[in-house]
PDB file of C-alpha atoms and ligand atoms in Angstrom:
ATOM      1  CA  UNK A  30       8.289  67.532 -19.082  1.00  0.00           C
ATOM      2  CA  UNK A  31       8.806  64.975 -21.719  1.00  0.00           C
ATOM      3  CA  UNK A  32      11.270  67.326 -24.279  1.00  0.00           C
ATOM      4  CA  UNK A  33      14.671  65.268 -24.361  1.00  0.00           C
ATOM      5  CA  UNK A  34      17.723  67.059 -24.029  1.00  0.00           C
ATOM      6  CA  UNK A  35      20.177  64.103 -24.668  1.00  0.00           C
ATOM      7  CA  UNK A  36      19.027  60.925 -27.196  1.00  0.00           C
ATOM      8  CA  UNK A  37      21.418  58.375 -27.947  1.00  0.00           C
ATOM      9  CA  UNK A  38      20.488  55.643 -29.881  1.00  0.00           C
ATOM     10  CA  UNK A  39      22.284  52.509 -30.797  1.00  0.00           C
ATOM     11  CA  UNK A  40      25.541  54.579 -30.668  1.00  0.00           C
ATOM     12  CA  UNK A  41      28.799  52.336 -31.209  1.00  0.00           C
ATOM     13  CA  UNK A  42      32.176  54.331 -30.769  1.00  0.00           C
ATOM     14  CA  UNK A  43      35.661  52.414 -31.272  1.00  0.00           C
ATOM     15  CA  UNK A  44      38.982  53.402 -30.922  1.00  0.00           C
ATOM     16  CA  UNK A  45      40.566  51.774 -33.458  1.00  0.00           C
ATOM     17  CA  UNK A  46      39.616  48.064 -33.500  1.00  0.00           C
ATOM     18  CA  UNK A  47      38.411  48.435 -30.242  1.00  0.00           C
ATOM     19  CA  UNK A  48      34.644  49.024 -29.443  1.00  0.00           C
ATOM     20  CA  UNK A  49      33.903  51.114 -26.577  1.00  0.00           C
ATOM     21  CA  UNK A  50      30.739  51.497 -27.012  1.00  0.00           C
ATOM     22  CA  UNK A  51      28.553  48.856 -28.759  1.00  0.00           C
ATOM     23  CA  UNK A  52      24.922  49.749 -29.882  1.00  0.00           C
ATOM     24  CA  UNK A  53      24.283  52.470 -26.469  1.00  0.00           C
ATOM     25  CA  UNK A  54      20.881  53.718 -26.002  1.00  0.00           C
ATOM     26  CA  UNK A  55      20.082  56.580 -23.080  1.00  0.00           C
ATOM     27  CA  UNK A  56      17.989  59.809 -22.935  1.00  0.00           C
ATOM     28  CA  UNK A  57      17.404  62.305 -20.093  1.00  0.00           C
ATOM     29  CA  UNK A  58      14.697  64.248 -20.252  1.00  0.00           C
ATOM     30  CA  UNK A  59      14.508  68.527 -19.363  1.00  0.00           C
ATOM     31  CA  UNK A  60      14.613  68.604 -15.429  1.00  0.00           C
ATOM     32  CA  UNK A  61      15.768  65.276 -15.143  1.00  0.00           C
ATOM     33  CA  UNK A  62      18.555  64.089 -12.417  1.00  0.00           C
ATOM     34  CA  UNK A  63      20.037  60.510 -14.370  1.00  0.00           C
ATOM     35  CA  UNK A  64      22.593  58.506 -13.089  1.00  0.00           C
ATOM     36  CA  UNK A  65      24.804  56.488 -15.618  1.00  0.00           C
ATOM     37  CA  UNK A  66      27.092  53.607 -13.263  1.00  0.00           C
ATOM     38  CA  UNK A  67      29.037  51.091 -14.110  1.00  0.00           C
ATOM     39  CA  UNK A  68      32.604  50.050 -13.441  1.00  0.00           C
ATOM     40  CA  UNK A  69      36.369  51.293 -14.568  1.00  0.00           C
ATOM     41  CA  UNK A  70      36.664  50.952 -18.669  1.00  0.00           C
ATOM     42  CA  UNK A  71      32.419  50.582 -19.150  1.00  0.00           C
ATOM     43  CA  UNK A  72      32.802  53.529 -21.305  1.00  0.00           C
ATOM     44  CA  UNK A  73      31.247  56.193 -19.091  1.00  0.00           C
ATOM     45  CA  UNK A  74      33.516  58.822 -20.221  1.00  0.00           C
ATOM     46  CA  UNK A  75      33.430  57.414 -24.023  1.00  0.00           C
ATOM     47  CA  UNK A  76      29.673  58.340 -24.067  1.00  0.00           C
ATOM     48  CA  UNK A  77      30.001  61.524 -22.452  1.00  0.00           C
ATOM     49  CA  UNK A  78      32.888  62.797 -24.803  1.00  0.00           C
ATOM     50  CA  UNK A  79      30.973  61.906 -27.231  1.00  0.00           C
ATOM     51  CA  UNK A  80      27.392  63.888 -25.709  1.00  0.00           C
ATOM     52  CA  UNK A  81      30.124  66.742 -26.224  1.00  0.00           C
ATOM     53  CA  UNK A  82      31.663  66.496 -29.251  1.00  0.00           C
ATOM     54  CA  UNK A  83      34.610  65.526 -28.421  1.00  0.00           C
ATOM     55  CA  UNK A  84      34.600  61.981 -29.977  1.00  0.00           C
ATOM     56  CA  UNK A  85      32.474  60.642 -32.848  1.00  0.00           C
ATOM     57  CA  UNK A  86      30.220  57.912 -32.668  1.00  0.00           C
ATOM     58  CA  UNK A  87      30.961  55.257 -35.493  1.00  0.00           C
ATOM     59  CA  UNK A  88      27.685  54.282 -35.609  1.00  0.00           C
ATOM     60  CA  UNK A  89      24.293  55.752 -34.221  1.00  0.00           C
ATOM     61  CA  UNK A  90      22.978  58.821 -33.268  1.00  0.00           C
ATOM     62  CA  UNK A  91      23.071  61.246 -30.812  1.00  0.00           C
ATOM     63  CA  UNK A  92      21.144  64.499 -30.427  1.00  0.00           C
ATOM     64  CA  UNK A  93      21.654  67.400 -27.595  1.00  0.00           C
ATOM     65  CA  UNK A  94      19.186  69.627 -27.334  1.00  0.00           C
ATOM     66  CA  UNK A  95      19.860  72.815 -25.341  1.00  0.00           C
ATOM     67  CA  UNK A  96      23.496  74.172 -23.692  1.00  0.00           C
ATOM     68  CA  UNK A  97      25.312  71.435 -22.431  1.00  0.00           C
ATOM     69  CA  UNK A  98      27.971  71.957 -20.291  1.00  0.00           C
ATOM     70  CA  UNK A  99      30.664  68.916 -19.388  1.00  0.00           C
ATOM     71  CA  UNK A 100      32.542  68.728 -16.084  1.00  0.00           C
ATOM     72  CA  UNK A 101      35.585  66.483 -17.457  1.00  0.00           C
ATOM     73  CA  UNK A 102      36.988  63.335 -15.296  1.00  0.00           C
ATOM     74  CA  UNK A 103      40.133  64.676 -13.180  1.00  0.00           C
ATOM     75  CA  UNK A 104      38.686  68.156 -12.984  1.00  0.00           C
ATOM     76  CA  UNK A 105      41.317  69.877 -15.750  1.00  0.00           C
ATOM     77  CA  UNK A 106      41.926  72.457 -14.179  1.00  0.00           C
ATOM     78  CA  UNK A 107      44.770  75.290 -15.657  1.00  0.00           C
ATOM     79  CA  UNK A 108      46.770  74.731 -12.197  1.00  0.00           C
ATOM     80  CA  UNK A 109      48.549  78.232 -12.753  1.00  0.00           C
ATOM     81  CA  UNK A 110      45.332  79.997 -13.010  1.00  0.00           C
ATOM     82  CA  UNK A 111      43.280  81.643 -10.278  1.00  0.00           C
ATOM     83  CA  UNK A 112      39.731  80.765  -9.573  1.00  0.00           C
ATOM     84  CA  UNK A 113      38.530  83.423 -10.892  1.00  0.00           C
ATOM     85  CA  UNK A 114      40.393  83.032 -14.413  1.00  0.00           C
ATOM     86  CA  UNK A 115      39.541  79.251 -14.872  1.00  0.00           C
ATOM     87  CA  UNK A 116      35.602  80.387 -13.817  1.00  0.00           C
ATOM     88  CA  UNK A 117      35.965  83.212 -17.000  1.00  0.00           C
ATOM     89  CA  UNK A 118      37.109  79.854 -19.267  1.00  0.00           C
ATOM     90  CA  UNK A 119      34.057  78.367 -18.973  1.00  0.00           C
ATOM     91  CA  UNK A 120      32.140  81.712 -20.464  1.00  0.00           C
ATOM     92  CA  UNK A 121      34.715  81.880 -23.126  1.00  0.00           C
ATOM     93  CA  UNK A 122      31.321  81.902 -25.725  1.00  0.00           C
ATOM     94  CA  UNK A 123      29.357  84.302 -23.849  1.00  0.00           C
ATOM     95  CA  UNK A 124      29.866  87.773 -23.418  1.00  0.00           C
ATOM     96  CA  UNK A 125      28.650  87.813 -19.705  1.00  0.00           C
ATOM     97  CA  UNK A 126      32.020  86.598 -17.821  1.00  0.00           C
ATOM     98  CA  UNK A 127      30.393  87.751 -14.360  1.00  0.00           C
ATOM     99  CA  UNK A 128      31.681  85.358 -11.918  1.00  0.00           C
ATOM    100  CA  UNK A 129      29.243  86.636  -8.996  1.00  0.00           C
ATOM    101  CA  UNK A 130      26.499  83.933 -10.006  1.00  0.00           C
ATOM    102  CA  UNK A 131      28.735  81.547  -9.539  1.00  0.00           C
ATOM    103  CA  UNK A 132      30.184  82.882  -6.028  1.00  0.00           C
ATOM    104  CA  UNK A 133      26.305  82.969  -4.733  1.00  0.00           C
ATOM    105  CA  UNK A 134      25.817  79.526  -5.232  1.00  0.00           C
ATOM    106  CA  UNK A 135      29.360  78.084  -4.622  1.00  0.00           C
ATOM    107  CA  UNK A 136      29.725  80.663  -1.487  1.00  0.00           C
ATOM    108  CA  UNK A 137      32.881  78.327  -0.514  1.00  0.00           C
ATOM    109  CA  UNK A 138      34.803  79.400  -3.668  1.00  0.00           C
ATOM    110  CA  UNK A 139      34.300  83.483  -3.182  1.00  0.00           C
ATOM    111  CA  UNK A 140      37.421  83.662  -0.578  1.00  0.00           C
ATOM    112  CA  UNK A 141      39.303  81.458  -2.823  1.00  0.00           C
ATOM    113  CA  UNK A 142      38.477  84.046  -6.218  1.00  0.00           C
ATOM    114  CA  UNK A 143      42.605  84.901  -6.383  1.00  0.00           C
ATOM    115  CA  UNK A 144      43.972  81.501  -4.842  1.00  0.00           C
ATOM    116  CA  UNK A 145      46.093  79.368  -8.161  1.00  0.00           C
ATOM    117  CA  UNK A 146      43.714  76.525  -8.775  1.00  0.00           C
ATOM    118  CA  UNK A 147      46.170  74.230  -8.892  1.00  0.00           C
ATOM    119  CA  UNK A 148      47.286  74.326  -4.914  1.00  0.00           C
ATOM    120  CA  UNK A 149      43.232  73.832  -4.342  1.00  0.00           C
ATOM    121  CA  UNK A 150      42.488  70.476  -2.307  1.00  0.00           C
ATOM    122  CA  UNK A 151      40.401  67.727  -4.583  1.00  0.00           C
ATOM    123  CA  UNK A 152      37.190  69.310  -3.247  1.00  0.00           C
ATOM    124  CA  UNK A 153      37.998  72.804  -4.177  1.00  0.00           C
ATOM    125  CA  UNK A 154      39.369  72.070  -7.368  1.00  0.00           C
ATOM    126  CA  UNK A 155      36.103  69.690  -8.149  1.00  0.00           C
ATOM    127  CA  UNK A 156      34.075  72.681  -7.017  1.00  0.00           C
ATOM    128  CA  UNK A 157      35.580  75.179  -9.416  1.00  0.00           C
ATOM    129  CA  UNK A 158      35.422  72.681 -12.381  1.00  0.00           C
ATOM    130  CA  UNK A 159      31.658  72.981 -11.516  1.00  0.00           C
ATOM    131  CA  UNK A 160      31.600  76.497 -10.841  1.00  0.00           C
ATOM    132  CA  UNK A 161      33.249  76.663 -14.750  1.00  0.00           C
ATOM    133  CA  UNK A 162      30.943  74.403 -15.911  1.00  0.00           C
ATOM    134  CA  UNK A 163      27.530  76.353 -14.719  1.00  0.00           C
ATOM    135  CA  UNK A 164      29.183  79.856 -16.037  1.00  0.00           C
ATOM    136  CA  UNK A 165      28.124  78.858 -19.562  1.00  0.00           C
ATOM    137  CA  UNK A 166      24.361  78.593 -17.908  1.00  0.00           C
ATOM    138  CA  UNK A 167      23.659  75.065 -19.097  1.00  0.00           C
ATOM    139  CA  UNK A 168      20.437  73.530 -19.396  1.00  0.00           C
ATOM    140  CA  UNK A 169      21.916  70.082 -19.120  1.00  0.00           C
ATOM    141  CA  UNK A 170      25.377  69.257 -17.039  1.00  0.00           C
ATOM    142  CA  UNK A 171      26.963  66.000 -17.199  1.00  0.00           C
ATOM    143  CA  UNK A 172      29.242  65.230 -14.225  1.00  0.00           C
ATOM    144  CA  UNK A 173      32.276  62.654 -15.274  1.00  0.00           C
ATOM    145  CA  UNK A 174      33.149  60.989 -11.529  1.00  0.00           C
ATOM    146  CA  UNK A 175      32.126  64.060  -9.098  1.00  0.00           C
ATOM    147  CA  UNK A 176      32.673  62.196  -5.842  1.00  0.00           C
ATOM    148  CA  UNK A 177      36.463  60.609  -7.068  1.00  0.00           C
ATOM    149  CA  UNK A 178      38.761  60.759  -4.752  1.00  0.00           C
ATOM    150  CA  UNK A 179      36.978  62.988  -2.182  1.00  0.00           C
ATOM    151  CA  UNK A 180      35.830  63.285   1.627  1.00  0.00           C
ATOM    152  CA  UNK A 181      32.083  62.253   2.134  1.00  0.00           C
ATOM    153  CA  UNK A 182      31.408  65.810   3.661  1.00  0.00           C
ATOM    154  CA  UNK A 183      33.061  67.136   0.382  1.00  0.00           C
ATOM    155  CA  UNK A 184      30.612  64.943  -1.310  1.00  0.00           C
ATOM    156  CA  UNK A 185      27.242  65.567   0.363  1.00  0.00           C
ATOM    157  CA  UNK A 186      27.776  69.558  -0.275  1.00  0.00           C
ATOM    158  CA  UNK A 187      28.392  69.199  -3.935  1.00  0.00           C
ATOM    159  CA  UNK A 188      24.957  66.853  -4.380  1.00  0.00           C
ATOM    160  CA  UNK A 189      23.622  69.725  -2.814  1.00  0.00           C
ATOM    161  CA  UNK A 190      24.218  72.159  -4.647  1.00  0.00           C
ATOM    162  CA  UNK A 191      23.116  70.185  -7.439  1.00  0.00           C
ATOM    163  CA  UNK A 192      20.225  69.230  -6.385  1.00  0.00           C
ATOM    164  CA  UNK A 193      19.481  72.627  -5.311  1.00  0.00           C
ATOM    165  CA  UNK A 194      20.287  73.587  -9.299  1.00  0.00           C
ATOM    166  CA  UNK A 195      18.050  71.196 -10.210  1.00  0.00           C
ATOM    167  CA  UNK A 196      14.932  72.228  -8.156  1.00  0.00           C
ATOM    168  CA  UNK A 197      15.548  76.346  -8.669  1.00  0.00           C
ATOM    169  CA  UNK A 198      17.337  76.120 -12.371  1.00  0.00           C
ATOM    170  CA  UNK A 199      15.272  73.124 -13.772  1.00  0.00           C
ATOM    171  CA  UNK A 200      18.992  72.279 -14.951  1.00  0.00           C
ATOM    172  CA  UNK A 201      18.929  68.703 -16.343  1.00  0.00           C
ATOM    173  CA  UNK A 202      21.855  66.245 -14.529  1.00  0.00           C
ATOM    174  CA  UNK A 203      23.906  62.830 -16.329  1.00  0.00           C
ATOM    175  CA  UNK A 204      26.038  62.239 -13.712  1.00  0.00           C
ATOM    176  CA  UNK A 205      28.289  59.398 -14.077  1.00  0.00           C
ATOM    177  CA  UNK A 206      29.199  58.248 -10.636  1.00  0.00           C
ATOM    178  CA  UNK A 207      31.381  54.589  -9.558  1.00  0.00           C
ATOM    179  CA  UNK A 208      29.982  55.509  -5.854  1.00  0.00           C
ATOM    180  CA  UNK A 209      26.380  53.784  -6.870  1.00  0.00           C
ATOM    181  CA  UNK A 210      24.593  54.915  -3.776  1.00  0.00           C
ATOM    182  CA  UNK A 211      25.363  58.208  -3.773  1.00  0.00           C
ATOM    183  CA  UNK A 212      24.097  58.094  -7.697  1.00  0.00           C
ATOM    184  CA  UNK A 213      21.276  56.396  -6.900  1.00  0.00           C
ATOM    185  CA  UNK A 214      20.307  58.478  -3.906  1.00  0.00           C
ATOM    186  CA  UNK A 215      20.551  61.633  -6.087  1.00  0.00           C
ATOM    187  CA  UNK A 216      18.859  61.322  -9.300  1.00  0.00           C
ATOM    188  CA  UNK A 217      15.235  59.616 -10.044  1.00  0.00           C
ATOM    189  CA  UNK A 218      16.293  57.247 -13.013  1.00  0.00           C
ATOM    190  CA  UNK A 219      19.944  55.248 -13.619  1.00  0.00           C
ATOM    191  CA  UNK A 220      21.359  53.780 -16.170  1.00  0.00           C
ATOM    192  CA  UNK A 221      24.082  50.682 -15.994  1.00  0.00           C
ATOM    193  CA  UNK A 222      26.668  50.155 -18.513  1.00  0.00           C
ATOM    194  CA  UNK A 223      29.519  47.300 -18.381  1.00  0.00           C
ATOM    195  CA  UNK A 224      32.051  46.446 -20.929  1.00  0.00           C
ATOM    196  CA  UNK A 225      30.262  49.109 -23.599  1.00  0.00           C
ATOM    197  CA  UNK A 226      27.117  48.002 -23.223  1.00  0.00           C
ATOM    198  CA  UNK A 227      23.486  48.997 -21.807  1.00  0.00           C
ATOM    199  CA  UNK A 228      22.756  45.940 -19.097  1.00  0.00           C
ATOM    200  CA  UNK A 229      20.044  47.646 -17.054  1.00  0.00           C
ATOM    201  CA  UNK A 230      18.625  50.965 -16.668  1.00  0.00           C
ATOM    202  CA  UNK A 231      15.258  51.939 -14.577  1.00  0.00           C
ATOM    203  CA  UNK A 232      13.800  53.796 -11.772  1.00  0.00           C
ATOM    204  CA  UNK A 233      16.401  54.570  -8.998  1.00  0.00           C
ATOM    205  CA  UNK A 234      14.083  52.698  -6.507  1.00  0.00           C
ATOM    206  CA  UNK A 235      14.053  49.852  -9.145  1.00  0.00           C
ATOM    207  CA  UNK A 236      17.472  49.391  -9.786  1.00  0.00           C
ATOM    208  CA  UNK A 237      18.346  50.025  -6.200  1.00  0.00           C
ATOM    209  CA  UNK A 238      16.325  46.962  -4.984  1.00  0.00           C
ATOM    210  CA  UNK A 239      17.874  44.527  -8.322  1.00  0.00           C
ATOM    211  CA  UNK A 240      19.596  41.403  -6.957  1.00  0.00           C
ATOM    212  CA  UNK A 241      22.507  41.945  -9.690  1.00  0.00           C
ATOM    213  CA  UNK A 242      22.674  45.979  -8.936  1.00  0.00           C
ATOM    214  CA  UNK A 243      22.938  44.881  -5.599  1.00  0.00           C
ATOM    215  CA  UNK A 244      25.644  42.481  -5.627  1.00  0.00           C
ATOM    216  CA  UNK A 245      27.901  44.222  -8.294  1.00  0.00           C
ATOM    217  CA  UNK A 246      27.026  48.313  -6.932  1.00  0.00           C
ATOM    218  CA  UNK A 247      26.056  48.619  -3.506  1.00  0.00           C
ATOM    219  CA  UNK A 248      28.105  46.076  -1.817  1.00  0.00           C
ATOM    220  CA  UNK A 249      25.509  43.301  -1.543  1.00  0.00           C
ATOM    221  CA  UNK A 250      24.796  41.672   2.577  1.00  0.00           C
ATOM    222  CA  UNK A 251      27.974  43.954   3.137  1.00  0.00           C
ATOM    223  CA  UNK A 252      26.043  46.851   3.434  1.00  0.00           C
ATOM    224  CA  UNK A 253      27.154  49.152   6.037  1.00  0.00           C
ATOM    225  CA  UNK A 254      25.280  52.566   5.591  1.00  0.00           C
ATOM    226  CA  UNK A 255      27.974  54.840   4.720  1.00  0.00           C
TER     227      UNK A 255
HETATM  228  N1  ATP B 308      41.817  57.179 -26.273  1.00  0.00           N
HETATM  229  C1  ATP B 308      41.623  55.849 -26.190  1.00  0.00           C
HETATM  230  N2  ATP B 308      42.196  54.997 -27.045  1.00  0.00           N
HETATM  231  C2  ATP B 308      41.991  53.672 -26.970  1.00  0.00           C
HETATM  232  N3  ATP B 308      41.199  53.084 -26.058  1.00  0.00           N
HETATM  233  C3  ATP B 308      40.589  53.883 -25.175  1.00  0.00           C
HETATM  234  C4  ATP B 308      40.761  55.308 -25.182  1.00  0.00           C
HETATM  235  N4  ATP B 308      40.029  55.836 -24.171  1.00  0.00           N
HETATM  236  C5  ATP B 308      39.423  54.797 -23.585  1.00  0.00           C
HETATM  237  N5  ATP B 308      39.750  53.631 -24.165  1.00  0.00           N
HETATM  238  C6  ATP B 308      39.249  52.296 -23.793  1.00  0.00           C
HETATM  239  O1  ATP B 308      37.839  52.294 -23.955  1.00  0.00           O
HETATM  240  C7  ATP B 308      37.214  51.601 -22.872  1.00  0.00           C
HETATM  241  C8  ATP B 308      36.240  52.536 -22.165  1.00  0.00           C
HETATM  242  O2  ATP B 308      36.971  53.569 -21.506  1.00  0.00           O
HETATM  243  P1  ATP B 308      36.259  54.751 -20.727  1.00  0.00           P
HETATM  244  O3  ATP B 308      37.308  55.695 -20.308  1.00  0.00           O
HETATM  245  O4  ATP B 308      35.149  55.255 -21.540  1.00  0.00           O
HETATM  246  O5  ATP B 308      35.670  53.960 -19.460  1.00  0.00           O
HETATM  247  P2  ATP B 308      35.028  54.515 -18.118  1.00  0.00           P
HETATM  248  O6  ATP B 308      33.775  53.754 -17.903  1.00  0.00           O
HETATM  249  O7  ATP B 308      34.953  55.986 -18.148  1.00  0.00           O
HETATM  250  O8  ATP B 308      36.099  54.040 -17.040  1.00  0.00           O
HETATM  251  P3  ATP B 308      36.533  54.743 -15.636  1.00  0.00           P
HETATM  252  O9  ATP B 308      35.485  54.376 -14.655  1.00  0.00           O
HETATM  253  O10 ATP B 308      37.838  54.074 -15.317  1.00  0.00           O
HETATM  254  O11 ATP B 308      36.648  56.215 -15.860  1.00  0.00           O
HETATM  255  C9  ATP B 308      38.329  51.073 -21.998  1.00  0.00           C
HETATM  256  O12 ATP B 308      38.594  49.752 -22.367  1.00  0.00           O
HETATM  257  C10 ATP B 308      39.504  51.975 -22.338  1.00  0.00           C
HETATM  258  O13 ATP B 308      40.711  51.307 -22.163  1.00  0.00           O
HETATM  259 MG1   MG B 309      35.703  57.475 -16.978  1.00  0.00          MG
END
């Protein structure tokens, strides 16, 4: 499948004086599981408020094709909601607001429909932002920082149920990740931005086996396995 559902091209976005983002070029294609990594202040989040409208490039262009759907850094959850309430915000548009779907493939949420959101652990709470997210039936989901801040087990089950998404759904994946392995294990093609700018991107496989990926990402000789 070569139909693109996200082209950016030389996009620049400042705030102010400051450039964020300086002349950013990155496309995942339908189907496609794409990694974006890079460290704190890159921009990550800069280029994927802007993928959703949320900020405007100042320069450049960038084209969605398709439903997008946005899982925001830090979750956002409405804490005095229940589950079920903050799953209905994410169909606000549609006028299906059947949370079942959702309950089928996130089976650890259904006993939790009626709990407040915001007394959820992390994993929970990153879980439902998900759950939200996939209500509005995207064809392409970007992921700001899924694994911050949570348990490894917490970790493995959410990268499977996106890979499993992925495989059934053909849903297309950005996921921005700082834990480089696990982004990198996941998705078939990465991209590496530091200080607002495009330094590498390539094959998984590629970029897992680059000297510099290696010494900045994936802890270099340190390497331990986990
Ligand atoms: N609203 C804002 N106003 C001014 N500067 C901002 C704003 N948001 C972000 N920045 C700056 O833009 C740069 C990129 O920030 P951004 O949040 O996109 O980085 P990031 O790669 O997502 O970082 P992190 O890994 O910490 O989430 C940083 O230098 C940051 O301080
Ligand atoms: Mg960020």
């Amino acid at each position: 499948m070569n139909v693109q559902v996200i082209d950016v091209a030389d996009l620049t976005v400042r705030y102010g004086a400051a450039v964020a983002l300086d002349g950013v070029t990155l496309a995942v294609r339908a189907g496609e599981m794409v990694a974006l990594i890079g460290p704190n202040g890159a921009g990550k989040s800069t280029l994927v408020n802007t993928l959703s409208g949320i900020l405007r490039p100042t320069a450049g262009r960038v084209t969605v094709t398709g439903r997008l759907a946005h899982v925001p850094e830090g979750r956002q959850m409405f804490g005095t909601l229940s589950v079920d309430d903050n799953l209905r915000l994410g169909a606000w548009r549609r006028r299906d607001r059947s949370t079942a779907r959702i309950y089928a493939i996130l089976s650890d949420l259904a006993p939790l429909r009626k709990h407040r959101a915001g007394l959820l652990s992390g994993g929970q709470q990153q879980m439902v932002a998900l759950g939200r997210a996939l209500m509005s039936r995207p064809q392409v989901l970007i992921i700001d920082e899924m694994s911050l801040g949570l348990a490894p087990l917490v970790v493995a089950g959410l990268a499977t149920h996106l890979r499993a998404l992925n495989a059934e759904e053909g849903m297309a994946v950005l996921l921005i990740e700082q834990n480089a392995r696990l982004a990198l294990e996941l998705c078939t093609r990465a991209y590496v931005l530091e200080a607002g700018r495009m330094v590498a991107h390539g094959s998984a496989a590629e970029l897992a086996s680059s000297p510099a990926v290696v010494a900045a990402y994936l802890g270099g000789a340190a390497e331990d396995g986990t």
